[in-house]
Amino acid sequence: MAFTQSMVLNLSGSAAVGLFAFAVFVYTYSSRIVKPRDPPNTPITVPYLFPWIGSFFTFNKDPLECLKQYHLSYGKYYKIYAAGRAVVVITDPDGVASISRDTTKHLDHKLVFSQILHGIAGFGSSIDFIQDLLDSKIFPIVKTSLSPALMSEVTGTVDSLIPLELERFYTSNSKATSLNLLEVIGRPIYNAGSLALFGPTFPLDSFHDFLELDSFLPQLLTRLPFIAQRGRFARLRMVSHLEKYIEEWWATDGTQDIPHASTTVMLSLTELKAAQVSRRDAAGTLLLFLWGFHSNMWFMIFWLLTHLVVDRTSMTRMISEIESFRAKHSLDQLDDPHCTPPLLESAIQETLRWATTSTTARYATEDTAVVVDGTPVPIMKGEYVLGDIRAVHYDPEVYEHPYEFKIDRYVTKNDDRLAAPKPSPWGRGKHMCVGRHVAVHAMRRFAVELLSTYDIVPTKPSSDGPKIPSINTRHFLGSLKSTEDFQILLSRRA
Ligand code: HEM
């Protein structure tokens, strides 16, 4: 039978209607039946163009700026898709605290931490085993040995070595020396801290390898081999330094300690040996220690000092406060809350507020919720959740001019005004930083020793005055970092 024109028109009309009905069916089926309706309060998703890739490239280019802009656009909670992962970001103080405390037990620390462990120490298939050992045996050892009651074994040695380490910048010809501030901080603390933890056989010549590893950490965390090459080599060199450090002890029955190594290191090594991990993995675990001890602390001290160096008035006030403290007290009273110089204390709190980035990342093992401002925000199984404490520390409703570094923000006023809420740089709950007491102690002590010994001024004040070095926006976990040299002139104080 031949088709007439009207039959063809009729047929194509019915096909169009059929196609439309089919499309409606597929949409309804996929959005209502296959994909259930989103639960109430589901976070808004940051829009993206390509599935799976999501916002990866935008985020990876400048994570700090992305987090800032997304917070401004989407508020207290939102969702980012990136490289096949969904990450719910929480920017509310109680929400961030409830991620760390995780009373639901559905927010797992392990998966995220194993990525960090892999980035820093490069563990292979043994990573799960090492992680269990860290959680069950080694972190509890560190927690006890670095508690305020016992930490003096480590901090006592750090305190006695810092002045000697600072002497190395002294030149007899009374001229000011031009130096990079990060080296003025990093070198003495690396030497003093590492000798205190590991004893005199620790390879101090590993300093530059450590610096390189630390600066390539964001690339190592992406696990993309081609962008992390230099970081991987630095990591290999660090592990090999530490393997050599333990080589002799590892070959013995372990009854004799490594000379002058701290209790923290010896008890941890003993646990590692008893658990029969390889020597390489034991060295990787020590590398994790070393990184935990140094990385964030150096940069906190760096930001504290850069702010003082660019602001001469604050520097003058700080020096005069330190002088009057030293006239009345011994340095050992620095940690005594009745004696700690108030401006120094305020400057440390302000640094911890200003320079802390995101501190808490977890993975949902089951559908769960994080309560944000009284609202339960659903987190679906398989999603990550990130506590953006920087957004909390920069809330303009809580902190006046939050992007400014106000050195006396935390100095208690004699009027009725409430002091600003203390920052939360250490996380909370089970995984709260075990080195926090040592970190604050070392920040106080180092600042006092350095500023009592040397005058520090910027090398090249620009026409509009000296500036804070630029922030490296790729580092969004832990503390703000800078990869820019900050040259200073150091001259011995009379
Ligand atoms: C200013 C310096 C420091 C900052 C800002 C800092 C920050 C943090 C934060 C936020 C956490 C918790 C991460 C989470 O909840 O997932 C943490 C954990 C940890 N920190 Fe620190 N930290 C600093 C110094 C130190 C020092 C000096 C040590 C000494 C060894 C240290 C050792 C550790 C360890 C071992 C953990 C893991 C605890 C666990 O998972 O149970 N940290 N740190």
mmCIF file of C-alpha atoms in Angstrom, residues 60-415:
data_model
loop_
_atom_site.group_PDB
_atom_site.id
_atom_site.type_symbol
_atom_site.label_atom_id
_atom_site.label_comp_id
_atom_site.label_asym_id
_atom_site.label_seq_id
_atom_site.Cartn_x
_atom_site.Cartn_y
_atom_site.Cartn_z
ATOM 1 C CA ASN A 60 42.209 22.561 42.310
ATOM 2 C CA LYS A 61 43.484 25.819 40.804
ATOM 3 C CA ASP A 62 42.646 27.900 43.870
ATOM 4 C CA PRO A 63 40.972 25.934 46.686
ATOM 5 C CA LEU A 64 41.157 28.748 49.248
ATOM 6 C CA GLU A 65 39.466 31.279 46.986
ATOM 7 C CA CYS A 66 36.857 28.698 45.887
ATOM 8 C CA LEU A 67 35.966 27.909 49.494
ATOM 9 C CA LYS A 68 35.656 31.624 50.219
ATOM 10 C CA GLN A 69 33.452 32.353 47.208
ATOM 11 C CA TYR A 70 31.274 29.258 47.625
ATOM 12 C CA HIS A 71 30.734 30.173 51.273
ATOM 13 C CA LEU A 72 29.631 33.663 50.250
ATOM 14 C CA SER A 73 27.292 32.270 47.580
ATOM 15 C CA TYR A 74 25.855 29.196 49.300
ATOM 16 C CA GLY A 75 26.132 29.878 53.039
ATOM 17 C CA LYS A 76 26.500 27.391 55.858
ATOM 18 C CA TYR A 77 26.486 24.179 53.832
ATOM 19 C CA TYR A 78 26.804 23.223 50.184
ATOM 20 C CA LYS A 79 28.053 20.385 48.005
ATOM 21 C CA ILE A 80 30.950 20.254 45.547
ATOM 22 C CA TYR A 81 31.366 17.504 42.946
ATOM 23 C CA ALA A 82 35.013 17.008 41.971
ATOM 24 C CA ALA A 83 36.767 14.122 40.210
ATOM 25 C CA GLY A 84 34.007 11.639 40.997
ATOM 26 C CA ARG A 85 33.695 12.719 44.639
ATOM 27 C CA ALA A 86 30.901 14.544 46.357
ATOM 28 C CA VAL A 87 32.083 16.784 49.206
ATOM 29 C CA VAL A 88 29.642 18.493 51.563
ATOM 30 C CA VAL A 89 31.301 21.592 53.018
ATOM 31 C CA ILE A 90 30.128 22.871 56.408
ATOM 32 C CA THR A 91 30.999 26.422 57.449
ATOM 33 C CA ASP A 92 29.032 26.671 60.695
ATOM 34 C CA PRO A 93 30.977 26.439 64.037
ATOM 35 C CA ASP A 94 28.729 23.837 65.686
ATOM 36 C CA GLY A 95 28.498 21.888 62.420
ATOM 37 C CA VAL A 96 32.297 21.747 62.134
ATOM 38 C CA ALA A 97 32.570 20.685 65.793
ATOM 39 C CA SER A 98 29.990 17.934 65.321
ATOM 40 C CA ILE A 99 31.953 16.548 62.345
ATOM 41 C CA SER A 100 35.038 16.196 64.581
ATOM 42 C CA ARG A 101 33.088 14.758 67.486
ATOM 43 C CA ASP A 102 30.963 12.466 65.270
ATOM 44 C CA THR A 103 28.645 10.902 67.795
ATOM 45 C CA THR A 104 26.896 8.977 64.962
ATOM 46 C CA LYS A 105 30.065 6.945 64.219
ATOM 47 C CA HIS A 106 29.233 7.138 60.508
ATOM 48 C CA LEU A 107 31.834 9.780 59.659
ATOM 49 C CA ASP A 108 35.033 7.903 59.073
ATOM 50 C CA HIS A 109 38.447 9.451 59.612
ATOM 51 C CA LYS A 110 40.313 6.525 58.120
ATOM 52 C CA LEU A 111 39.786 6.975 54.394
ATOM 53 C CA VAL A 112 40.796 10.640 54.371
ATOM 54 C CA PHE A 113 43.674 10.077 56.760
ATOM 55 C CA SER A 114 45.013 7.230 54.636
ATOM 56 C CA GLN A 115 45.181 9.662 51.698
ATOM 57 C CA ILE A 116 47.174 12.088 53.853
ATOM 58 C CA LEU A 117 49.405 9.256 55.112
ATOM 59 C CA HIS A 118 49.983 8.168 51.564
ATOM 60 C CA GLY A 119 50.832 11.720 50.490
ATOM 61 C CA ILE A 120 53.320 12.325 53.291
ATOM 62 C CA ALA A 121 54.905 8.942 53.802
ATOM 63 C CA GLY A 122 53.951 7.002 50.660
ATOM 64 C CA PHE A 123 52.946 3.765 52.430
ATOM 65 C CA GLY A 124 52.026 0.932 50.067
ATOM 66 C CA SER A 125 49.654 -1.976 50.702
ATOM 67 C CA SER A 126 50.448 -1.909 54.446
ATOM 68 C CA ILE A 127 48.638 1.403 54.850
ATOM 69 C CA ASP A 128 45.540 -0.044 56.590
ATOM 70 C CA PHE A 129 47.636 -1.956 59.062
ATOM 71 C CA ILE A 130 49.837 1.071 59.852
ATOM 72 C CA GLN A 131 46.776 3.236 60.277
ATOM 73 C CA ASP A 132 45.220 0.846 62.807
ATOM 74 C CA LEU A 133 48.505 0.758 64.680
ATOM 75 C CA LEU A 134 48.666 4.562 64.729
ATOM 76 C CA ASP A 135 45.119 4.852 66.054
ATOM 77 C CA SER A 136 45.292 2.070 68.609
ATOM 78 C CA LYS A 137 48.877 2.281 69.913
ATOM 79 C CA ILE A 138 51.027 5.103 68.605
ATOM 80 C CA PHE A 139 48.815 8.213 68.833
ATOM 81 C CA PRO A 140 47.852 7.308 72.427
ATOM 82 C CA ILE A 141 51.606 7.151 73.232
ATOM 83 C CA VAL A 142 52.170 10.567 71.619
ATOM 84 C CA LYS A 143 49.109 11.986 73.382
ATOM 85 C CA THR A 144 50.474 10.960 76.788
ATOM 86 C CA SER A 145 54.112 11.831 76.221
ATOM 87 C CA LEU A 146 53.297 15.259 74.759
ATOM 88 C CA SER A 147 50.657 16.093 77.400
ATOM 89 C CA PRO A 148 51.343 19.200 79.575
ATOM 90 C CA ALA A 149 52.434 16.935 82.446
ATOM 91 C CA LEU A 150 55.062 15.027 80.462
ATOM 92 C CA MET A 151 55.996 17.147 77.453
ATOM 93 C CA SER A 152 59.010 18.754 79.193
ATOM 94 C CA GLU A 153 61.153 15.798 78.111
ATOM 95 C CA VAL A 154 60.820 17.166 74.557
ATOM 96 C CA THR A 155 60.165 20.859 75.175
ATOM 97 C CA GLY A 156 63.028 21.104 77.716
ATOM 98 C CA THR A 157 65.528 20.067 75.019
ATOM 99 C CA VAL A 158 63.845 22.316 72.423
ATOM 100 C CA ASP A 159 64.090 25.249 74.867
ATOM 101 C CA SER A 160 67.754 24.699 75.570
ATOM 102 C CA LEU A 161 68.640 24.301 71.879
ATOM 103 C CA ILE A 162 66.727 27.270 70.428
ATOM 104 C CA PRO A 163 69.139 29.966 71.730
ATOM 105 C CA LEU A 164 72.099 27.957 70.427
ATOM 106 C CA GLU A 165 70.396 27.527 67.057
ATOM 107 C CA LEU A 166 69.665 31.257 66.890
ATOM 108 C CA GLU A 167 73.338 32.000 67.498
ATOM 109 C CA ARG A 168 74.104 30.677 64.019
ATOM 110 C CA PHE A 169 72.641 33.866 62.513
ATOM 111 C CA TYR A 170 74.994 36.009 64.550
ATOM 112 C CA THR A 171 77.826 37.612 62.586
ATOM 113 C CA SER A 172 80.760 39.198 64.411
ATOM 114 C CA ASN A 173 80.995 42.252 62.108
ATOM 115 C CA SER A 174 77.861 43.791 63.689
ATOM 116 C CA LYS A 175 76.288 44.234 60.225
ATOM 117 C CA ALA A 176 72.674 43.247 59.657
ATOM 118 C CA THR A 177 72.309 39.942 57.778
ATOM 119 C CA SER A 178 69.737 39.477 55.020
ATOM 120 C CA LEU A 179 67.889 36.185 55.389
ATOM 121 C CA ASN A 180 64.716 34.422 54.324
ATOM 122 C CA LEU A 181 62.350 34.474 57.328
ATOM 123 C CA LEU A 182 61.157 30.908 56.791
ATOM 124 C CA GLU A 183 64.739 29.678 57.173
ATOM 125 C CA VAL A 184 65.208 31.791 60.302
ATOM 126 C CA ILE A 185 62.231 29.923 61.785
ATOM 127 C CA GLY A 186 62.406 26.548 60.070
ATOM 128 C CA ARG A 187 66.102 25.799 60.505
ATOM 129 C CA PRO A 188 66.340 26.343 64.295
ATOM 130 C CA ILE A 189 63.033 24.590 64.973
ATOM 131 C CA TYR A 190 63.833 21.702 62.644
ATOM 132 C CA ASN A 191 67.169 21.178 64.388
ATOM 133 C CA ALA A 192 65.947 21.728 67.946
ATOM 134 C CA GLY A 193 62.678 19.764 67.513
ATOM 135 C CA SER A 194 64.245 16.865 65.635
ATOM 136 C CA LEU A 195 67.148 16.527 68.093
ATOM 137 C CA ALA A 196 64.677 16.644 71.001
ATOM 138 C CA LEU A 197 62.517 13.911 69.476
ATOM 139 C CA PHE A 198 65.153 11.701 67.861
ATOM 140 C CA GLY A 199 68.463 12.430 69.616
ATOM 141 C CA PRO A 200 71.842 13.541 68.183
ATOM 142 C CA THR A 201 72.044 10.807 65.515
ATOM 143 C CA PHE A 202 69.124 12.386 63.629
ATOM 144 C CA PRO A 203 70.237 13.477 60.114
ATOM 145 C CA LEU A 204 69.825 17.263 60.302
ATOM 146 C CA ASP A 205 71.010 17.599 56.695
ATOM 147 C CA SER A 206 67.532 16.360 55.683
ATOM 148 C CA PHE A 207 66.139 19.887 56.203
ATOM 149 C CA HIS A 208 65.882 20.886 52.537
ATOM 150 C CA ASP A 209 64.357 17.551 51.539
ATOM 151 C CA PHE A 210 61.759 18.074 54.254
ATOM 152 C CA LEU A 211 61.016 21.596 52.984
ATOM 153 C CA GLU A 212 60.568 20.293 49.447
ATOM 154 C CA LEU A 213 58.287 17.451 50.569
ATOM 155 C CA ASP A 214 56.136 19.837 52.597
ATOM 156 C CA SER A 215 55.777 22.352 49.776
ATOM 157 C CA PHE A 216 54.706 19.621 47.317
ATOM 158 C CA LEU A 217 52.113 18.092 49.624
ATOM 159 C CA PRO A 218 49.055 19.455 47.729
ATOM 160 C CA GLN A 219 50.365 17.842 44.533
ATOM 161 C CA LEU A 220 51.124 14.581 46.350
ATOM 162 C CA LEU A 221 47.591 14.528 47.741
ATOM 163 C CA THR A 222 46.091 14.662 44.229
ATOM 164 C CA ARG A 223 47.932 11.386 43.487
ATOM 165 C CA LEU A 224 48.437 12.494 39.882
ATOM 166 C CA PRO A 225 51.911 11.084 39.140
ATOM 167 C CA PHE A 226 53.022 13.715 36.603
ATOM 168 C CA ILE A 227 52.491 16.749 38.855
ATOM 169 C CA ALA A 228 53.892 15.221 42.024
ATOM 170 C CA GLN A 229 57.261 14.037 40.704
ATOM 171 C CA ARG A 230 59.471 16.402 42.760
ATOM 172 C CA GLY A 231 57.443 15.768 45.901
ATOM 173 C CA ARG A 232 57.785 12.003 45.384
ATOM 174 C CA PHE A 233 61.556 12.254 45.077
ATOM 175 C CA ALA A 234 61.783 14.430 48.207
ATOM 176 C CA ARG A 235 59.645 11.863 50.048
ATOM 177 C CA LEU A 236 61.912 9.005 48.933
ATOM 178 C CA ARG A 237 64.960 10.907 50.171
ATOM 179 C CA MET A 238 63.286 11.642 53.526
ATOM 180 C CA VAL A 239 62.293 7.995 54.037
ATOM 181 C CA SER A 240 65.822 6.918 53.230
ATOM 182 C CA HIS A 241 67.312 9.433 55.755
ATOM 183 C CA LEU A 242 65.006 8.000 58.428
ATOM 184 C CA GLU A 243 65.701 4.383 57.465
ATOM 185 C CA LYS A 244 69.402 5.073 57.990
ATOM 186 C CA TYR A 245 68.605 6.706 61.330
ATOM 187 C CA ILE A 246 66.882 3.543 62.639
ATOM 188 C CA GLU A 247 68.991 0.983 60.728
ATOM 189 C CA GLU A 248 71.291 -0.025 63.589
ATOM 190 C CA TRP A 249 68.569 -0.106 66.253
ATOM 191 C CA TRP A 250 66.207 -2.034 63.987
ATOM 192 C CA ALA A 251 68.800 -4.815 63.568
ATOM 193 C CA THR A 252 69.080 -5.329 67.349
ATOM 194 C CA ASP A 253 66.610 -6.915 69.765
ATOM 195 C CA GLY A 254 65.444 -3.393 70.613
ATOM 196 C CA THR A 255 66.283 -3.525 74.303
ATOM 197 C CA GLN A 256 68.764 -0.602 74.072
ATOM 198 C CA ASP A 257 67.370 2.811 73.180
ATOM 199 C CA ILE A 258 68.694 4.981 70.361
ATOM 200 C CA PRO A 259 70.935 7.411 72.321
ATOM 201 C CA HIS A 260 68.897 10.325 73.730
ATOM 202 C CA ALA A 261 65.848 9.600 71.579
ATOM 203 C CA SER A 262 62.623 10.735 73.302
ATOM 204 C CA THR A 263 60.155 8.394 75.001
ATOM 205 C CA THR A 264 57.651 9.295 72.241
ATOM 206 C CA VAL A 265 59.971 7.987 69.531
ATOM 207 C CA MET A 266 61.314 4.962 71.419
ATOM 208 C CA LEU A 267 57.896 3.686 72.559
ATOM 209 C CA SER A 268 56.524 4.181 69.040
ATOM 210 C CA LEU A 269 59.465 2.370 67.434
ATOM 211 C CA THR A 270 59.059 -0.473 69.919
ATOM 212 C CA GLU A 271 55.369 -0.828 68.951
ATOM 213 C CA LEU A 272 56.271 -0.761 65.248
ATOM 214 C CA LYS A 273 58.899 -3.444 65.702
ATOM 215 C CA ALA A 274 56.595 -5.618 67.836
ATOM 216 C CA ALA A 275 53.965 -5.362 65.083
ATOM 217 C CA GLN A 276 56.609 -6.562 62.589
ATOM 218 C CA VAL A 277 56.183 -3.728 60.120
ATOM 219 C CA SER A 278 58.990 -3.290 57.590
ATOM 220 C CA ARG A 279 61.880 -0.919 58.337
ATOM 221 C CA ARG A 280 60.673 1.252 55.475
ATOM 222 C CA ASP A 281 57.218 1.580 57.027
ATOM 223 C CA ALA A 282 58.720 2.368 60.437
ATOM 224 C CA ALA A 283 60.727 5.151 58.752
ATOM 225 C CA GLY A 284 57.526 6.373 57.042
ATOM 226 C CA THR A 285 55.796 6.543 60.421
ATOM 227 C CA LEU A 286 58.638 8.650 61.818
ATOM 228 C CA LEU A 287 58.318 10.905 58.789
ATOM 229 C CA LEU A 288 54.666 11.417 59.679
ATOM 230 C CA PHE A 289 55.765 12.495 63.188
ATOM 231 C CA LEU A 290 58.298 14.859 61.789
ATOM 232 C CA TRP A 291 55.735 16.425 59.482
ATOM 233 C CA GLY A 292 53.096 16.677 62.260
ATOM 234 C CA PHE A 293 55.631 18.335 64.524
ATOM 235 C CA HIS A 294 57.083 20.879 62.116
ATOM 236 C CA SER A 295 54.878 21.784 59.202
ATOM 237 C CA ASN A 296 51.968 23.735 60.705
ATOM 238 C CA MET A 297 54.025 25.108 63.581
ATOM 239 C CA TRP A 298 56.640 26.771 61.352
ATOM 240 C CA PHE A 299 53.988 28.500 59.343
ATOM 241 C CA MET A 300 52.060 29.664 62.367
ATOM 242 C CA ILE A 301 55.286 31.260 63.688
ATOM 243 C CA PHE A 302 55.996 32.619 60.202
ATOM 244 C CA TRP A 303 52.661 34.487 60.014
ATOM 245 C CA LEU A 304 53.004 35.749 63.576
ATOM 246 C CA LEU A 305 56.407 37.232 62.758
ATOM 247 C CA THR A 306 55.551 38.599 59.305
ATOM 248 C CA HIS A 307 52.706 40.577 60.851
ATOM 249 C CA LEU A 308 55.054 41.992 63.461
ATOM 250 C CA VAL A 309 57.752 42.781 60.901
ATOM 251 C CA VAL A 310 55.399 44.769 58.658
ATOM 252 C CA ASP A 311 53.765 46.595 61.577
ATOM 253 C CA ARG A 312 56.508 48.457 63.451
ATOM 254 C CA THR A 313 54.149 49.762 66.133
ATOM 255 C CA SER A 314 53.065 46.263 67.113
ATOM 256 C CA MET A 315 56.692 45.091 66.972
ATOM 257 C CA THR A 316 57.773 47.863 69.344
ATOM 258 C CA ARG A 317 54.925 47.047 71.762
ATOM 259 C CA MET A 318 55.772 43.339 71.628
ATOM 260 C CA ILE A 319 59.471 43.896 72.305
ATOM 261 C CA SER A 320 58.774 46.166 75.245
ATOM 262 C CA GLU A 321 56.308 43.618 76.670
ATOM 263 C CA ILE A 322 58.893 40.840 76.308
ATOM 264 C CA GLU A 323 61.564 42.987 77.990
ATOM 265 C CA SER A 324 59.377 43.717 80.983
ATOM 266 C CA PHE A 325 58.381 40.030 81.210
ATOM 267 C CA ARG A 326 62.022 38.991 81.230
ATOM 268 C CA ALA A 327 62.861 41.560 83.884
ATOM 269 C CA LYS A 328 60.320 39.970 86.245
ATOM 270 C CA HIS A 329 60.055 36.303 85.292
ATOM 271 C CA SER A 330 62.080 33.339 84.150
ATOM 272 C CA LEU A 331 61.392 31.973 80.665
ATOM 273 C CA ASP A 332 59.972 28.814 82.246
ATOM 274 C CA GLN A 333 57.023 30.917 83.451
ATOM 275 C CA LEU A 334 55.941 31.666 79.873
ATOM 276 C CA ASP A 335 53.320 28.883 79.999
ATOM 277 C CA ASP A 336 51.945 30.028 83.358
ATOM 278 C CA PRO A 337 48.579 31.684 82.591
ATOM 279 C CA HIS A 338 49.214 34.258 85.359
ATOM 280 C CA CYS A 339 52.490 35.355 83.791
ATOM 281 C CA THR A 340 52.192 34.877 79.995
ATOM 282 C CA PRO A 341 52.583 38.305 78.362
ATOM 283 C CA PRO A 342 49.050 39.300 77.226
ATOM 284 C CA LEU A 343 50.006 40.845 73.884
ATOM 285 C CA LEU A 344 52.074 37.790 72.932
ATOM 286 C CA GLU A 345 49.199 35.507 73.955
ATOM 287 C CA SER A 346 46.732 37.552 71.939
ATOM 288 C CA ALA A 347 49.078 37.563 68.929
ATOM 289 C CA ILE A 348 49.351 33.746 69.080
ATOM 290 C CA GLN A 349 45.558 33.303 69.257
ATOM 291 C CA GLU A 350 45.120 35.800 66.429
ATOM 292 C CA THR A 351 47.667 33.907 64.320
ATOM 293 C CA LEU A 352 45.843 30.629 64.979
ATOM 294 C CA ARG A 353 42.574 32.312 63.934
ATOM 295 C CA TRP A 354 43.975 34.105 60.891
ATOM 296 C CA ALA A 355 46.132 31.287 59.499
ATOM 297 C CA THR A 356 44.103 28.114 60.110
ATOM 298 C CA THR A 357 42.576 26.579 56.990
ATOM 299 C CA SER A 358 40.211 23.586 56.874
ATOM 300 C CA THR A 359 41.000 21.155 59.649
ATOM 301 C CA THR A 360 38.531 18.319 59.485
ATOM 302 C CA ALA A 361 37.670 16.001 56.602
ATOM 303 C CA ARG A 362 35.692 12.766 56.960
ATOM 304 C CA TYR A 363 33.949 10.122 54.780
ATOM 305 C CA ALA A 364 30.358 8.945 55.328
ATOM 306 C CA THR A 365 30.188 5.149 55.703
ATOM 307 C CA GLU A 366 26.356 5.300 56.044
ATOM 308 C CA ASP A 367 23.661 7.880 55.333
ATOM 309 C CA THR A 368 23.914 10.318 58.215
ATOM 310 C CA ALA A 369 23.433 14.003 59.097
ATOM 311 C CA VAL A 370 25.409 16.912 60.488
ATOM 312 C CA VAL A 371 23.411 19.418 62.515
ATOM 313 C CA VAL A 372 23.958 22.952 61.232
ATOM 314 C CA ASP A 373 22.260 25.723 63.163
ATOM 315 C CA GLY A 374 19.600 23.281 64.418
ATOM 316 C CA THR A 375 18.996 21.835 60.929
ATOM 317 C CA PRO A 376 20.011 18.222 60.212
ATOM 318 C CA VAL A 377 21.900 18.374 56.895
ATOM 319 C CA PRO A 378 21.858 14.972 55.190
ATOM 320 C CA ILE A 379 25.203 13.433 54.255
ATOM 321 C CA MET A 380 24.755 10.434 51.984
ATOM 322 C CA LYS A 381 26.806 7.251 52.224
ATOM 323 C CA GLY A 382 29.942 7.680 50.074
ATOM 324 C CA GLU A 383 30.061 11.456 50.396
ATOM 325 C CA TYR A 384 32.925 13.365 52.004
ATOM 326 C CA VAL A 385 32.346 16.116 54.511
ATOM 327 C CA LEU A 386 34.759 19.005 55.057
ATOM 328 C CA GLY A 387 34.700 21.354 58.058
ATOM 329 C CA ASP A 388 35.728 24.766 56.737
ATOM 330 C CA ILE A 389 36.948 26.294 59.998
ATOM 331 C CA ARG A 390 38.491 29.200 58.074
ATOM 332 C CA ALA A 391 35.001 30.363 57.163
ATOM 333 C CA VAL A 392 34.114 30.205 60.876
ATOM 334 C CA HIS A 393 37.225 32.167 61.856
ATOM 335 C CA TYR A 394 36.427 34.817 59.243
ATOM 336 C CA ASP A 395 32.763 35.306 60.105
ATOM 337 C CA PRO A 396 32.245 39.117 60.083
ATOM 338 C CA GLU A 397 29.351 38.773 62.535
ATOM 339 C CA VAL A 398 31.730 37.304 65.099
ATOM 340 C CA TYR A 399 35.083 38.889 64.277
ATOM 341 C CA GLU A 400 35.263 42.563 63.457
ATOM 342 C CA HIS A 401 37.210 43.031 60.167
ATOM 343 C CA PRO A 402 38.034 39.319 60.035
ATOM 344 C CA TYR A 403 40.580 39.554 57.196
ATOM 345 C CA GLU A 404 42.683 41.980 59.230
ATOM 346 C CA PHE A 405 45.298 40.670 61.600
ATOM 347 C CA LYS A 406 44.520 42.547 64.831
ATOM 348 C CA ILE A 407 47.291 41.823 67.259
ATOM 349 C CA ASP A 408 45.308 42.709 70.371
ATOM 350 C CA ARG A 409 42.026 41.125 69.338
ATOM 351 C CA TYR A 410 42.313 38.784 72.326
ATOM 352 C CA VAL A 411 43.695 41.197 74.903
ATOM 353 C CA THR A 412 41.043 41.312 77.620
ATOM 354 C CA LYS A 413 39.486 44.767 77.778
ATOM 355 C CA ASN A 414 38.690 46.531 81.034
ATOM 356 C CA ASP A 415 35.208 47.386 79.781
#
